[in-house]
XYZ file of C-alpha atoms in Angstrom:
106
model
C 99.860 115.276 140.549
C 99.346 114.733 144.305
C 95.867 113.106 143.678
C 97.166 110.710 141.167
C 99.935 109.682 143.603
C 97.422 109.525 146.422
C 95.145 107.005 144.319
C 98.294 104.964 143.814
C 98.705 104.576 147.502
C 102.000 106.452 147.553
C 103.018 108.844 150.430
C 103.714 112.244 149.108
C 105.634 114.884 151.257
C 106.087 118.415 150.034
C 109.404 119.886 150.591
C 109.943 122.478 147.835
C 109.613 119.456 145.407
C 107.571 116.198 145.617
C 109.132 113.328 147.165
C 107.526 110.015 146.727
C 108.046 107.095 149.013
C 106.474 103.645 148.227
C 104.080 102.992 150.971
C 106.414 102.930 153.956
C 105.449 104.478 157.339
C 107.524 106.778 159.360
C 107.750 106.712 163.358
C 108.302 109.911 165.386
C 112.131 109.937 164.830
C 111.814 109.950 160.935
C 112.819 106.298 160.496
C 110.989 104.156 158.196
C 109.262 101.244 159.929
C 107.394 98.065 158.570
C 103.486 98.337 158.626
C 102.818 95.083 160.248
C 104.408 93.328 163.260
C 103.167 89.725 163.717
C 101.948 88.358 166.897
C 103.035 85.196 168.634
C 100.701 82.671 170.430
C 101.186 83.027 174.219
C 100.621 79.355 174.683
C 102.921 78.014 172.063
C 105.083 80.677 170.888
C 104.010 80.168 167.200
C 103.747 83.027 164.810
C 100.196 83.965 163.935
C 99.811 84.783 160.472
C 97.966 87.966 159.412
C 95.329 85.938 157.470
C 94.484 83.756 160.483
C 91.019 84.484 161.411
C 90.599 81.971 164.119
C 93.190 83.462 166.496
C 92.133 85.802 169.366
C 93.753 88.381 171.385
C 92.686 88.816 175.080
C 93.462 91.920 177.373
C 93.068 90.947 180.999
C 92.908 94.065 183.228
C 94.396 94.740 186.693
C 92.042 95.632 189.334
C 92.768 96.963 192.992
C 91.637 95.498 196.211
C 88.206 97.384 195.589
C 87.694 95.872 192.207
C 88.415 99.044 190.345
C 90.301 98.772 187.060
C 93.807 100.344 187.338
C 94.492 100.837 183.812
C 97.151 98.157 183.430
C 96.431 94.942 181.644
C 98.249 91.688 180.462
C 97.837 90.675 176.764
C 97.453 87.093 175.574
C 97.138 85.975 171.959
C 95.830 82.394 171.311
C 96.554 80.882 167.745
C 93.621 79.163 165.987
C 95.467 75.903 166.141
C 95.100 75.892 169.993
C 91.440 76.903 169.665
C 90.620 74.327 166.994
C 92.021 71.572 169.243
C 89.888 72.700 172.201
C 92.712 73.723 174.548
C 92.332 77.309 174.684
C 90.631 77.157 178.122
C 93.429 75.171 179.670
C 96.217 77.093 178.004
C 94.672 80.390 179.261
C 94.312 78.934 182.906
C 97.917 78.020 182.651
C 99.126 81.533 181.483
C 96.905 83.162 184.027
C 98.471 81.109 186.719
C 101.937 81.788 185.626
C 101.247 85.402 185.855
C 99.820 85.044 189.264
C 96.371 86.012 188.148
C 94.547 82.804 188.851
C 95.090 80.292 191.798
C 93.694 76.813 192.156
C 93.704 76.473 195.845
C 90.351 76.116 197.686
């Protein structure tokens, strides 16, 4: 029975009897949570659909004064809409400037 249920993509838990839950995921507190959390474009705040293959996500790491990675990073997501228009580099420069990671002074 457990093999048949596992092949049907159902989660099986044994607590004296079988309990079947329809493909939901539990967090550490035991609450059921969704499997997918949509991303938002950092430049336009548009939702990035799950099937959009042109979108990218960049993690920009923090370094100390010696240039050693500290373990902290900023995450930026750019939608395919921005990349198709050829504005991703300008948008990324703006986002980095807003986080004080990039300066335009000489």
